[in-house]
Amino acid sequence: MKGLFFLGLCAGPFYFAQTFPQDSLKVQEIQEVTFTKRLPVAKEIINVERNLGYKNLGQDLPILLKNQTSVVSTSDAGNGIGYTGFRIRGVSGTSINVMMNGIPYNDSESQGTFFVNVPDLTSSASQILIQRGVGTSSNGVSAFGASVNVISKDPEKEFYVKSDNSFGSFNTYKYAAEIGSGKFWKNRLSVMGRYTRIHSDGYIDRASSDLHSYNFTALFEENKTRIRLLAFGGKEKTYQSWNGIDRETWQTNPTFNYSGSIYDANWENIIGFYDNETDNYRQNHFQLLWNQNFGTNWDLETTLHYTKGKGYYENYKQEDRFSKYNLPNQGTATRTDFIRKKWLDNDFYGMVSTLYGKFDDLNLQLGVVGNQYYGRHFGRVSGVFLPEISDHEYYRNNAVKNEISGFAKAVYQWNRLEFFGDLQLRNIGYDSHIVTAGDDEGLEVNKKWNFFNPKAGISYRIPSGKVFFSYALAHREPTRDDLQADPNTRQEQLHDFELGLEKQIGTRASVTANAYYMNYKDQLVLSGVINNIGEFIRENADESYRMGIELGALWRITDQLEANANLTLSRNKIKSLNSQDEDGTPLVLKDTDISFSPAILSNLRIQYQATPRFSVGLSSQYVGEQYLNNTASEALKLDAYFTSDFNAQYTLPLKKTELQLKFLLNNIFDQKYINNGFVYGTDPYYFPQAGINFMLGMSVTFR
């Protein structure tokens, strides 16, 4: 095992499979993918079925991507279902731009990505594009860690019915049904639909998830016109597990969950737990994608989109003050027990339009984006022992965020050289207004930002590969949580330098190498503190940087045996940060490590195709030590960890029916580890991850 780990550190896993001839798992390549392949940026283009299908048994997308270059994935419940997230190059999810078919998925206010709202998203995707560093302008808002674009799969050309089912540890199960019509109406129209239910009790006590999702796609194709209609979304109910546990509890009872605790009259002992300490949210996405070809040189792609989200999280609040909820005292009583619900009701809609131009030596992209977000935040409370207090609204605030942006990209080829240029203009307006004040919720703010984000690069073709260099300047506005924590929070600025190599070696191997230097002004770094809903609070670092080397290799050792690896070595430092300690005393940090930014990340995957129908694989990951805040305190450090997952897959030879059996054994060495946490006062709090656990799945397709 140590040998495998050493190989991972030396070679490091990067999946560069697109350089090899593709098998039956082909996907239809869209304009954006074709264009991205040529760009002088650090990227991975993932074939979902080939690269992720073997482990797609119900866990969320961030967990499925945990072995990609420079990625660290987290899970509140500890087993990858429910609330999950990821960081890339140490950058948190609020600075990673996620898109669905080029449409922004990040919440406009929090800029977070909540994959729990779209469970089983991976099963409806064909490709995933990951670009590390500053995202190109067509990737929407300026991304400070990476951009992730999830491309939906098209309906198949032939009729089929498919069922995906799995079960595993922690009472986890997944039921999914999918049907595709095949081509009809003179071969112009095809539709598909999918429904999924996922349930898990979670590794952490009571950290259950009950998830439902759907996906409907209709595709119309005739001559030079291509129209896709997508409707997808989900409904989730998860028991809260964002409180974490202290160091002592981690040692003695790592699955303990403080959420929902009810204490005795002296507040000394927990006497029970509220059984509905839950997060409840429904989100529906609608997209209309129209692609029109105008001869050999021009293509126009226009997308209209609308997202509707509504939900709340519920808490048992013991012995809270009436005044906190804008309620009068009941006689001499000033406190009682409440059931609190904090609601979010939001709408997000807009248009993205891109014109593609193709000429002999020049490729162009011209685009415009217009989006509006309207969010309504309000809270309601009911008395546990006072039925006369029922569904009382105690605060309300509304917010509107508008964005208009335009961009132009070009790639020009001259002999062995390719020149890349990218210009983006963004105009953002954010207006938040308190209607009813209460519980310190909401903010009064009217902000406007205007950003100019230029990018440029050059690639030089070498035999079976290329070397490239690029520079990008990017800006990003603060989030709602940033402004609520500190109304004076400043916008971020980043100068990103990337130097890379992509090289095919013969027909069986490929290597990649990328060196980066990301120089920040006013970077918003995680402070290590969370707010009252479990979201991390960020603070401006006056000056900071991230620099590193990312290495990757893929080697098809034999026709049956394949190894791929990646390695990230990085240095992530704060030059200057004016902060404060737990008592509010001013604190100046210099030359300290940026929180949640491990200096070493490595992955190794070995895949053996024993027969055309049977394969096994082993995936291993090493994550170096990281700090919970920016003080580099040894008491607030997460230890390094090493985990391995085993998988097996078998396809039964049946006529007109494909039956696949999948087995996934996670954390096979039962490693006790933590990959996320926060600071409360001066103490660390942890989110423990599950030990050895399994998933067993069966997929049946009738054609």
XYZ file of C-alpha atoms in Angstrom:
703
model
C 0.000 0.000 0.000
C 2.876 2.361 0.813
C 4.156 1.753 -2.697
C 0.889 2.950 -4.194
C 0.984 6.015 -1.991
C 4.541 6.795 -3.079
C 3.522 6.476 -6.722
C 0.702 8.915 -6.099
C 3.079 11.438 -4.615
C 5.645 11.051 -7.358
C 3.432 10.884 -10.396
C 0.418 12.453 -9.049
C -3.490 11.262 -10.609
C -4.736 13.377 -13.491
C -7.227 11.909 -15.888
C -6.346 13.020 -19.351
C -8.506 10.409 -21.009
C -9.679 12.676 -23.805
C -6.283 12.213 -25.447
C -6.962 8.518 -25.937
C -9.320 7.024 -28.486
C -12.780 6.906 -26.945
C -14.795 3.744 -26.679
C -18.560 3.336 -26.726
C -18.931 5.946 -23.991
C -18.856 8.817 -26.444
C -20.669 12.067 -25.814
C -21.766 14.714 -28.274
C -19.290 17.536 -28.015
C -20.710 21.031 -27.834
C -19.121 24.269 -28.992
C -18.026 25.307 -25.505
C -16.156 22.035 -24.927
C -14.405 22.219 -28.291
C -13.362 25.798 -27.608
C -12.213 25.051 -24.050
C -9.867 22.270 -25.205
C -7.792 24.845 -27.086
C -7.469 27.361 -24.266
C -4.156 27.960 -22.407
C -5.650 27.120 -19.016
C -5.492 24.278 -16.496
C -8.501 22.061 -17.158
C -10.063 18.634 -16.947
C -12.821 17.385 -19.231
C -14.623 14.496 -17.545
C -16.670 11.894 -19.379
C -19.253 11.247 -16.662
C -20.082 7.646 -17.582
C -16.478 6.576 -18.088
C -14.804 8.498 -15.255
C -17.523 8.651 -12.590
C -20.065 5.978 -13.503
C -18.398 3.225 -11.456
C -19.038 5.124 -8.192
C -22.250 6.981 -9.005
C -24.446 5.158 -6.500
C -26.107 8.056 -4.677
C -23.357 10.272 -3.292
C -23.391 13.957 -4.218
C -21.346 15.441 -7.058
C -18.646 17.042 -4.818
C -17.875 13.595 -3.394
C -17.720 12.005 -6.843
C -15.168 14.673 -7.853
C -12.944 14.227 -4.790
C -10.121 12.530 -6.738
C -9.782 15.278 -9.337
C -6.758 17.539 -9.311
C -6.510 19.940 -6.332
C -9.977 19.007 -5.018
C -10.904 18.433 -1.364
C -14.505 17.336 -0.753
C -16.469 17.619 2.490
C -19.647 16.126 3.917
C -21.586 17.343 6.975
C -23.246 13.928 7.459
C -19.907 12.162 6.970
C -20.934 9.771 4.175
C -21.256 12.037 1.139
C -25.042 12.398 1.078
C -26.885 15.527 2.176
C -24.956 18.749 2.577
C -21.615 18.384 0.780
C -19.081 20.770 -0.681
C -15.641 21.048 -2.221
C -12.625 23.302 -2.361
C -10.230 23.620 -5.285
C -6.710 24.927 -4.754
C -7.867 25.659 -1.185
C -10.519 28.064 -2.428
C -13.978 27.627 -0.903
C -17.155 26.848 -2.815
C -18.347 30.459 -2.714
C -15.454 31.310 -5.058
C -15.913 28.330 -7.363
C -18.236 29.170 -10.228
C -20.593 26.261 -10.941
C -22.796 26.176 -14.025
C -25.459 23.907 -15.462
C -25.144 24.052 -19.249
C -23.459 27.432 -18.942
C -26.143 28.824 -16.620
C -24.963 29.992 -13.173
C -25.853 27.591 -10.361
C -24.241 29.500 -7.475
C -26.796 31.255 -5.319
C -26.711 34.939 -6.305
C -26.590 36.225 -2.726
C -24.498 33.650 -0.858
C -22.555 32.556 -3.988
C -22.683 29.068 -2.488
C -23.486 25.829 -4.302
C -26.008 23.542 -2.627
C -25.912 20.250 -4.495
C -28.341 18.763 -1.981
C -31.042 20.665 -3.906
C -30.359 18.671 -7.098
C -29.595 15.134 -5.912
C -28.425 12.568 -8.462
C -27.411 15.376 -10.798
C -24.529 13.272 -12.090
C -26.886 10.679 -13.601
C -28.273 13.327 -15.952
C -24.869 14.711 -17.013
C -22.686 13.748 -19.979
C -19.571 15.845 -19.318
C -18.147 17.999 -16.568
C -15.627 20.724 -17.378
C -13.322 21.820 -14.564
C -11.117 24.831 -15.157
C -8.762 25.691 -12.314
C -7.782 29.268 -11.649
C -9.645 32.267 -13.007
C -12.520 31.167 -15.180
C -12.867 32.392 -18.735
C -15.569 34.976 -19.355
C -18.126 32.515 -20.714
C -17.954 30.830 -17.285
C -20.065 33.622 -15.815
C -18.911 35.441 -12.706
C -15.212 35.663 -12.049
C -14.105 32.418 -10.456
C -11.295 32.649 -7.941
C -10.624 28.966 -7.497
C -12.134 27.160 -10.425
C -15.097 26.887 -12.752
C -17.221 23.770 -13.019
C -19.643 23.392 -15.914
C -22.027 20.424 -15.801
C -23.243 19.519 -19.293
C -26.556 17.637 -19.441
C -26.806 14.531 -21.563
C -29.056 14.420 -24.617
C -31.857 11.914 -25.074
C -30.714 8.751 -26.810
C -31.654 7.950 -30.401
C -33.377 4.656 -29.522
C -36.148 3.810 -27.047
C -35.012 2.535 -23.635
C -36.154 2.050 -20.059
C -33.603 2.133 -17.243
C -33.631 1.485 -13.524
C -30.808 2.383 -11.099
C -30.991 1.005 -7.583
C -28.450 0.845 -4.782
C -28.209 0.321 -1.063
C -25.466 0.444 1.526
C -24.231 1.443 4.953
C -26.156 3.802 7.233
C -29.495 2.672 5.794
C -28.624 4.321 2.496
C -30.619 3.519 -0.629
C -31.316 4.976 -4.036
C -34.206 4.236 -6.395
C -34.175 5.742 -9.868
C -36.200 5.207 -13.030
C -35.464 6.670 -16.452
C -37.214 6.384 -19.816
C -36.246 7.661 -23.254
C -38.499 7.826 -26.274
C -35.853 7.612 -28.959
C -36.216 9.649 -32.121
C -39.751 10.240 -33.445
C -41.760 12.806 -35.445
C -39.744 12.248 -38.601
C -36.564 11.835 -36.578
C -36.748 15.388 -35.252
C -37.810 15.003 -31.620
C -36.657 12.915 -28.657
C -37.503 13.113 -24.961
C -36.282 11.532 -21.753
C -37.329 11.660 -18.128
C -35.777 10.573 -14.843
C -36.944 10.376 -11.229
C -34.697 9.559 -8.266
C -35.201 9.077 -4.564
C -32.228 8.871 -2.212
C -32.345 8.219 1.518
C -29.609 7.910 4.111
C -29.455 8.011 7.901
C -25.936 9.467 7.645
C -22.803 8.529 9.529
C -23.403 11.277 12.099
C -26.290 10.687 14.519
C -29.647 11.757 13.056
C -27.895 13.333 10.022
C -30.523 11.843 7.758
C -31.329 12.847 4.201
C -34.538 12.281 2.282
C -33.977 13.487 -1.270
C -36.129 13.525 -4.398
C -35.102 14.716 -7.844
C -36.349 14.760 -11.416
C -34.990 15.540 -14.855
C -36.921 16.015 -18.090
C -35.257 16.784 -21.422
C -36.781 17.315 -24.856
C -34.552 17.726 -27.910
C -35.687 19.058 -31.289
C -33.289 18.852 -34.233
C -33.965 19.848 -37.826
C -31.437 20.996 -40.390
C -29.416 23.771 -38.725
C -31.681 24.240 -35.724
C -31.264 22.566 -32.369
C -33.579 23.299 -29.427
C -33.374 21.700 -25.987
C -35.908 22.110 -23.203
C -34.793 21.034 -19.738
C -36.691 20.878 -16.485
C -34.869 19.508 -13.470
C -34.791 19.992 -9.742
C -35.288 18.395 -6.408
C -36.767 18.419 -2.951
C -34.648 17.771 0.123
C -35.200 17.221 3.815
C -32.029 16.835 5.860
C -31.549 16.669 9.606
C -29.089 19.409 10.539
C -25.517 18.379 11.281
C -23.628 21.642 10.929
C -22.852 22.043 14.658
C -19.806 19.781 14.604
C -18.218 18.333 17.755
C -15.388 19.370 20.052
C -12.055 17.562 20.360
C -13.062 15.528 23.420
C -16.257 14.288 21.789
C -14.301 13.465 18.643
C -12.110 11.157 20.720
C -14.926 9.456 22.647
C -18.090 9.639 20.532
C -17.312 10.813 16.975
C -20.874 10.365 15.639
C -22.479 12.602 18.258
C -24.675 15.414 16.918
C -25.542 18.445 19.066
C -28.266 19.611 16.672
C -31.724 19.496 18.194
C -30.445 19.112 21.765
C -32.976 19.737 24.545
C -31.437 20.397 27.968
C -32.697 20.036 31.513
C -33.819 23.047 33.521
C -30.233 23.702 34.667
C -28.790 23.528 31.146
C -26.382 20.832 32.319
C -27.581 17.602 30.714
C -29.137 16.746 27.355
C -32.486 15.049 28.051
C -33.606 14.575 24.460
C -33.492 15.777 20.870
C -36.034 17.593 18.741
C -36.987 15.169 15.984
C -37.574 17.794 13.276
C -34.385 19.888 13.449
C -34.366 19.862 9.666
C -33.550 21.769 6.510
C -36.353 21.699 3.931
C -35.970 23.120 0.446
C -37.387 22.671 -3.049
C -35.646 23.951 -6.177
C -36.846 23.770 -9.803
C -34.770 24.701 -12.871
C -36.066 25.424 -16.359
C -33.793 25.990 -19.352
C -34.525 26.575 -23.039
C -31.387 26.234 -25.164
C -31.573 27.253 -28.827
C -28.625 26.636 -31.137
C -28.787 27.967 -34.678
C -26.164 27.362 -37.332
C -25.616 30.051 -39.964
C -23.509 28.369 -42.588
C -19.955 27.169 -42.069
C -18.711 30.114 -39.994
C -21.323 31.126 -37.451
C -23.345 29.525 -34.698
C -25.661 31.284 -32.263
C -26.526 29.703 -28.929
C -29.128 31.405 -26.748
C -30.401 30.118 -23.420
C -33.373 31.347 -21.424
C -33.496 30.145 -17.841
C -35.606 30.345 -14.702
C -34.967 28.872 -11.248
C -37.500 28.794 -8.432
C -36.405 27.975 -4.905
C -38.375 27.964 -1.665
C -37.796 26.399 1.724
C -36.844 26.764 5.353
C -34.830 25.260 8.139
C -36.438 24.476 11.484
C -34.958 24.722 14.998
C -36.057 24.005 18.543
C -35.157 27.144 20.525
C -35.157 26.490 24.250
C -35.842 29.302 26.711
C -35.596 32.102 24.160
C -36.761 35.633 24.907
C -40.160 36.816 23.657
C -38.566 40.116 22.660
C -36.195 38.327 20.274
C -39.225 37.470 18.150
C -41.008 40.806 18.472
C -43.504 39.294 20.906
C -44.758 40.779 24.203
C -43.969 39.025 27.461
C -46.617 36.647 28.714
C -47.415 38.125 32.133
C -44.236 37.833 34.191
C -42.699 35.281 31.821
C -39.988 36.677 29.556
C -38.860 33.389 28.010
C -40.311 30.151 26.646
C -39.577 27.381 24.132
C -40.158 28.077 20.443
C -40.155 26.267 17.121
C -38.364 28.580 14.695
C -38.498 28.463 10.890
C -36.262 30.655 8.735
C -37.521 30.891 5.151
C -35.998 31.725 1.778
C -38.240 32.249 -1.245
C -36.299 33.202 -4.365
C -36.504 33.572 -8.127
C -33.592 33.665 -10.559
C -34.037 34.233 -14.298
C -32.232 35.604 -17.297
C -30.607 35.004 -20.665
C -27.193 33.958 -21.937
C -26.422 34.362 -25.628
C -23.173 33.432 -27.370
C -22.160 33.848 -31.003
C -19.441 31.472 -32.259
C -17.378 32.372 -35.307
C -15.055 29.952 -37.146
C -12.532 31.072 -39.738
C -9.344 29.592 -41.139
C -7.044 30.660 -38.318
C -9.422 32.466 -36.007
C -12.123 31.320 -33.601
C -14.364 33.889 -31.936
C -16.876 33.978 -29.106
C -19.061 37.017 -28.498
C -21.587 36.921 -25.713
C -23.980 38.809 -23.500
C -25.470 37.815 -20.136
C -28.418 39.335 -18.298
C -29.684 37.886 -14.987
C -31.919 39.002 -12.141
C -32.352 37.489 -8.695
C -35.143 38.278 -6.261
C -34.889 36.837 -2.762
C -37.344 37.053 0.111
C -36.013 36.200 3.585
C -38.444 35.858 6.475
C -38.811 34.052 9.788
C -41.772 32.505 11.561
C -42.032 31.161 15.070
C -44.518 29.075 17.073
C -44.694 28.534 20.831
C -44.091 24.967 22.010
C -46.192 25.412 25.150
C -48.183 28.426 23.968
C -50.522 27.371 21.130
C -51.781 30.953 20.846
C -48.380 31.808 19.332
C -48.605 30.112 15.961
C -46.703 30.927 12.779
C -45.870 34.442 13.903
C -43.702 36.323 11.372
C -40.972 38.147 13.265
C -38.663 39.381 10.501
C -38.669 39.960 6.758
C -36.154 41.365 4.314
C -35.997 41.384 0.542
C -33.108 41.562 -1.875
C -32.658 42.137 -5.605
C -29.467 41.440 -7.522
C -28.997 42.357 -11.184
C -26.136 41.466 -13.484
C -25.386 42.500 -17.046
C -22.145 41.401 -18.641
C -20.619 41.126 -22.062
C -17.577 39.231 -23.260
C -15.426 38.580 -26.289
C -12.974 35.699 -26.715
C -10.655 34.859 -29.551
C -8.118 32.176 -30.412
C -5.794 32.883 -33.339
C -3.488 30.217 -34.769
C -0.211 31.159 -36.438
C 1.993 28.220 -37.365
C 2.716 26.433 -34.069
C 1.485 29.312 -31.967
C -2.034 30.009 -30.715
C -2.860 33.389 -29.199
C -5.769 33.740 -26.787
C -7.561 36.921 -25.724
C -10.582 37.355 -23.490
C -12.344 40.543 -22.356
C -15.254 40.726 -19.941
C -17.275 43.663 -18.604
C -19.576 43.041 -15.621
C -22.100 45.365 -14.032
C -23.667 44.173 -10.773
C -26.237 45.848 -8.586
C -27.314 44.514 -5.196
C -30.103 46.055 -3.124
C -31.198 44.574 0.206
C -33.939 46.134 2.333
C -35.286 45.279 5.811
C -39.092 45.231 5.868
C -39.488 43.953 9.437
C -36.481 43.978 11.762
C -35.877 40.990 14.006
C -33.307 38.493 15.251
C -30.461 40.546 13.710
C -31.500 39.244 10.283
C -31.164 41.154 7.037
C -29.166 44.176 5.998
C -29.702 47.571 4.467
C -27.366 47.898 1.524
C -27.365 49.294 -1.992
C -24.162 48.356 -3.776
C -22.989 48.609 -7.362
C -19.869 47.126 -8.900
C -18.315 47.532 -12.330
C -15.570 45.093 -13.264
C -13.244 44.794 -16.227
C -11.669 41.328 -16.398
C -9.086 40.827 -19.180
C -7.291 37.568 -19.918
C -4.595 36.631 -22.401
C -2.466 33.625 -23.192
C -0.300 31.826 -25.692
C 0.118 28.153 -26.583
C 2.978 26.544 -28.493
C 2.404 23.212 -30.176
C 5.028 20.581 -29.618
C 4.965 17.014 -30.973
C 1.843 15.365 -29.481
C 1.173 18.195 -27.087
C 1.553 21.840 -26.194
C 2.985 24.272 -23.676
C 1.065 27.354 -22.633
C 1.151 30.508 -20.554
C -1.760 32.703 -19.541
C -2.541 35.716 -17.419
C -5.904 36.791 -16.037
C -7.116 39.732 -13.989
C -10.366 39.132 -12.143
C -12.620 40.853 -9.623
C -15.466 39.501 -7.532
C -18.033 41.129 -5.305
C -18.606 40.068 -1.668
C -21.521 37.857 -0.681
C -24.574 38.662 1.395
C -23.002 36.853 4.380
C -19.790 38.865 3.921
C -21.678 42.171 4.000
C -23.846 41.094 6.923
C -20.770 40.173 8.961
C -19.025 43.414 7.960
C -20.762 46.091 5.817
C -17.310 47.413 4.860
C -16.222 44.155 3.209
C -14.242 44.946 0.064
C -14.334 43.389 -3.385
C -11.601 40.888 -4.283
C -8.960 41.297 -6.957
C -6.795 38.526 -8.391
C -3.838 38.374 -10.783
C -3.570 34.768 -11.975
C -0.513 33.416 -13.846
C -0.612 29.892 -15.306
C 2.212 27.966 -17.037
C 1.359 24.505 -18.330
C 2.331 21.450 -20.354
C 0.105 18.810 -21.992
C 1.958 15.920 -23.621
C 0.946 12.616 -25.160
C 3.657 9.935 -24.890
C 3.130 7.283 -27.506
C -0.311 5.720 -27.542
C -0.457 4.645 -23.912
C 0.580 7.562 -21.744
C 0.051 11.257 -21.231
C 1.364 13.796 -18.745
C 0.326 17.253 -17.670
C 2.097 19.866 -15.588
C 0.858 23.224 -14.441
C 2.504 25.920 -12.358
C 0.368 28.739 -11.015
C 0.744 31.953 -9.066
C -2.420 33.623 -7.816
C -1.726 37.043 -6.316
C -4.668 38.509 -4.406
C -5.661 41.887 -3.119
C -8.401 41.776 -0.465
C -8.932 38.037 -0.908
C -11.949 36.858 1.082
C -10.548 33.972 3.108
C -12.430 31.732 5.505
C -12.018 33.045 9.037
C -12.739 29.633 10.550
C -15.889 30.981 12.221
C -19.400 29.982 11.154
C -22.622 31.958 11.464
C -25.918 30.819 12.985
C -26.852 28.755 9.927
C -23.544 26.942 9.580
C -22.137 29.130 6.795
C -18.462 30.067 7.010
C -17.712 33.736 7.642
C -15.009 35.271 5.453
C -12.717 38.255 5.979
C -10.568 40.374 3.680
C -6.841 39.623 3.628
C -5.108 42.786 2.436
C -2.455 40.823 0.567
C -2.186 37.087 -0.023
C -1.150 34.552 -2.602
C -1.531 30.948 -3.696
C 1.186 29.275 -5.720
C 1.804 25.694 -6.638
C 2.557 22.925 -9.070
C -0.041 20.469 -10.368
C 1.227 17.274 -11.983
C -0.753 14.567 -13.677
C -0.112 11.313 -15.484
C -2.131 8.616 -17.207
C -0.497 5.343 -18.185
C -2.286 2.531 -19.949
C 0.163 -0.127 -18.766
C -1.493 -2.954 -20.691
C -4.745 -3.289 -22.580
C -6.358 -4.248 -19.269
C -4.436 -2.207 -16.682
C -4.538 1.575 -16.362
C -3.072 3.939 -13.769
C -3.727 7.635 -13.414
C -2.459 9.990 -10.769
C -2.279 13.648 -9.774
C -0.208 15.639 -7.330
C -0.560 19.207 -6.084
C 2.208 20.935 -4.133
C 1.275 24.423 -3.030
C 2.092 27.349 -0.794
C -0.841 29.446 0.383
C 0.117 32.498 2.422
C -1.349 35.615 3.924
C 1.036 38.549 3.594
C -1.133 40.838 5.687
C -4.543 40.493 7.369
C -6.080 42.821 9.942
C -8.250 40.564 12.055
C -9.238 40.194 15.691
C -9.121 37.481 18.308
C -12.038 35.870 20.115
C -12.226 38.830 22.523
C -12.393 41.408 19.759
C -8.795 42.540 20.266
C -7.157 43.692 16.990
C -4.823 41.092 15.532
C -2.440 41.542 12.604
C -1.496 38.347 10.771
C 1.586 38.151 8.553
C 3.101 35.216 6.645
C 0.574 32.698 7.975
C -1.025 29.828 6.092
C -4.424 30.450 4.527
C -7.140 28.394 6.189
C -8.286 25.109 4.628
C -5.407 25.083 2.143
C -3.317 21.884 2.378
C 0.185 22.116 0.947
C 0.016 18.564 -0.455
C -2.782 16.791 -2.319
C -2.351 13.523 -4.157
C -4.548 10.909 -5.810
C -3.870 7.575 -7.410
C -6.302 5.333 -9.272
C -5.528 1.842 -10.562
C -8.149 0.270 -12.840
C -7.985 -3.332 -14.046
C -10.297 -4.551 -16.820
C -10.147 -8.266 -16.111
C -12.599 -9.123 -18.895
C -14.685 -6.970 -21.259
C -17.490 -7.266 -18.675
C -15.656 -7.194 -15.341
C -13.394 -4.529 -13.870
C -11.975 -3.600 -10.468
C -10.303 -0.440 -9.267
C -8.584 1.170 -6.314
C -8.611 4.933 -5.685
C -6.400 6.505 -3.012
C -6.159 10.079 -1.771
C -3.714 11.876 0.480
C -4.613 15.290 1.901
C -1.970 17.177 3.850
C -2.504 19.050 7.099
C -4.581 22.214 7.014
C -5.617 24.926 9.461
C -9.120 25.883 10.622
C -8.318 29.597 10.607
C -5.582 31.951 9.440
C -3.489 32.116 12.628
C -1.522 28.901 11.841
C -2.146 27.792 15.426
C -1.092 24.193 16.066
C -4.168 23.771 18.274
C -6.405 24.562 15.284
C -4.811 22.221 12.755
C -6.460 19.298 10.951
C -4.145 16.334 10.611
C -3.202 14.892 7.248
C -5.124 11.809 6.163
C -4.925 9.010 3.636
C -7.973 7.071 2.413
C -8.612 4.411 -0.208
C -11.763 3.220 -1.985
C -12.285 -0.069 -3.815
C -14.755 -0.617 -6.638
C -15.886 -3.521 -8.815
C -18.246 -3.569 -11.784
C -19.742 -6.458 -13.769
C -22.011 -6.396 -16.828
C -24.190 -9.444 -17.474
C -24.458 -10.634 -21.102
C -28.206 -10.466 -21.788
C -30.061 -9.951 -25.076
C -31.568 -6.475 -25.535
C -30.959 -5.889 -21.853
C -27.937 -4.468 -20.090
C -27.558 -5.387 -16.422
C -24.701 -3.860 -14.450
C -23.704 -4.711 -10.913
C -21.568 -2.195 -9.046
C -19.813 -2.426 -5.696
C -18.092 0.415 -3.875
C -16.180 0.013 -0.609
C -15.196 3.397 0.796
C -12.362 4.015 3.250
C -11.291 0.377 3.096
C -8.640 0.820 5.825
C -11.207 2.348 8.210
C -9.237 5.570 8.560
C -10.485 7.866 11.326
C -10.201 11.355 9.882
C -11.582 14.883 9.645
C -11.589 17.038 6.506
C -13.562 20.056 7.726
C -14.275 22.060 10.850
C -14.536 25.502 12.382
C -13.470 27.541 15.398
C -15.803 28.373 18.287
C -14.192 30.801 20.705
C -10.697 29.375 20.948
C -11.642 25.742 20.427
C -11.720 23.616 17.267
C -14.894 21.868 16.206
C -14.847 18.995 13.743
C -16.958 17.258 11.115
C -15.945 13.571 11.359
C -16.067 11.370 8.270
C -17.274 7.782 8.053
C -15.006 4.806 8.477
C -15.289 1.774 6.220
C -18.660 1.685 4.449
C -20.118 0.185 1.296
C -22.576 0.726 -1.543
C -23.994 -2.000 -3.808
C -25.868 -1.070 -6.945
C -27.723 -2.639 -9.848
C -28.546 -0.906 -13.110
C -30.908 -2.488 -15.655
C -31.505 -1.053 -19.121
C -34.141 -2.430 -21.532
C -33.828 -1.472 -25.192
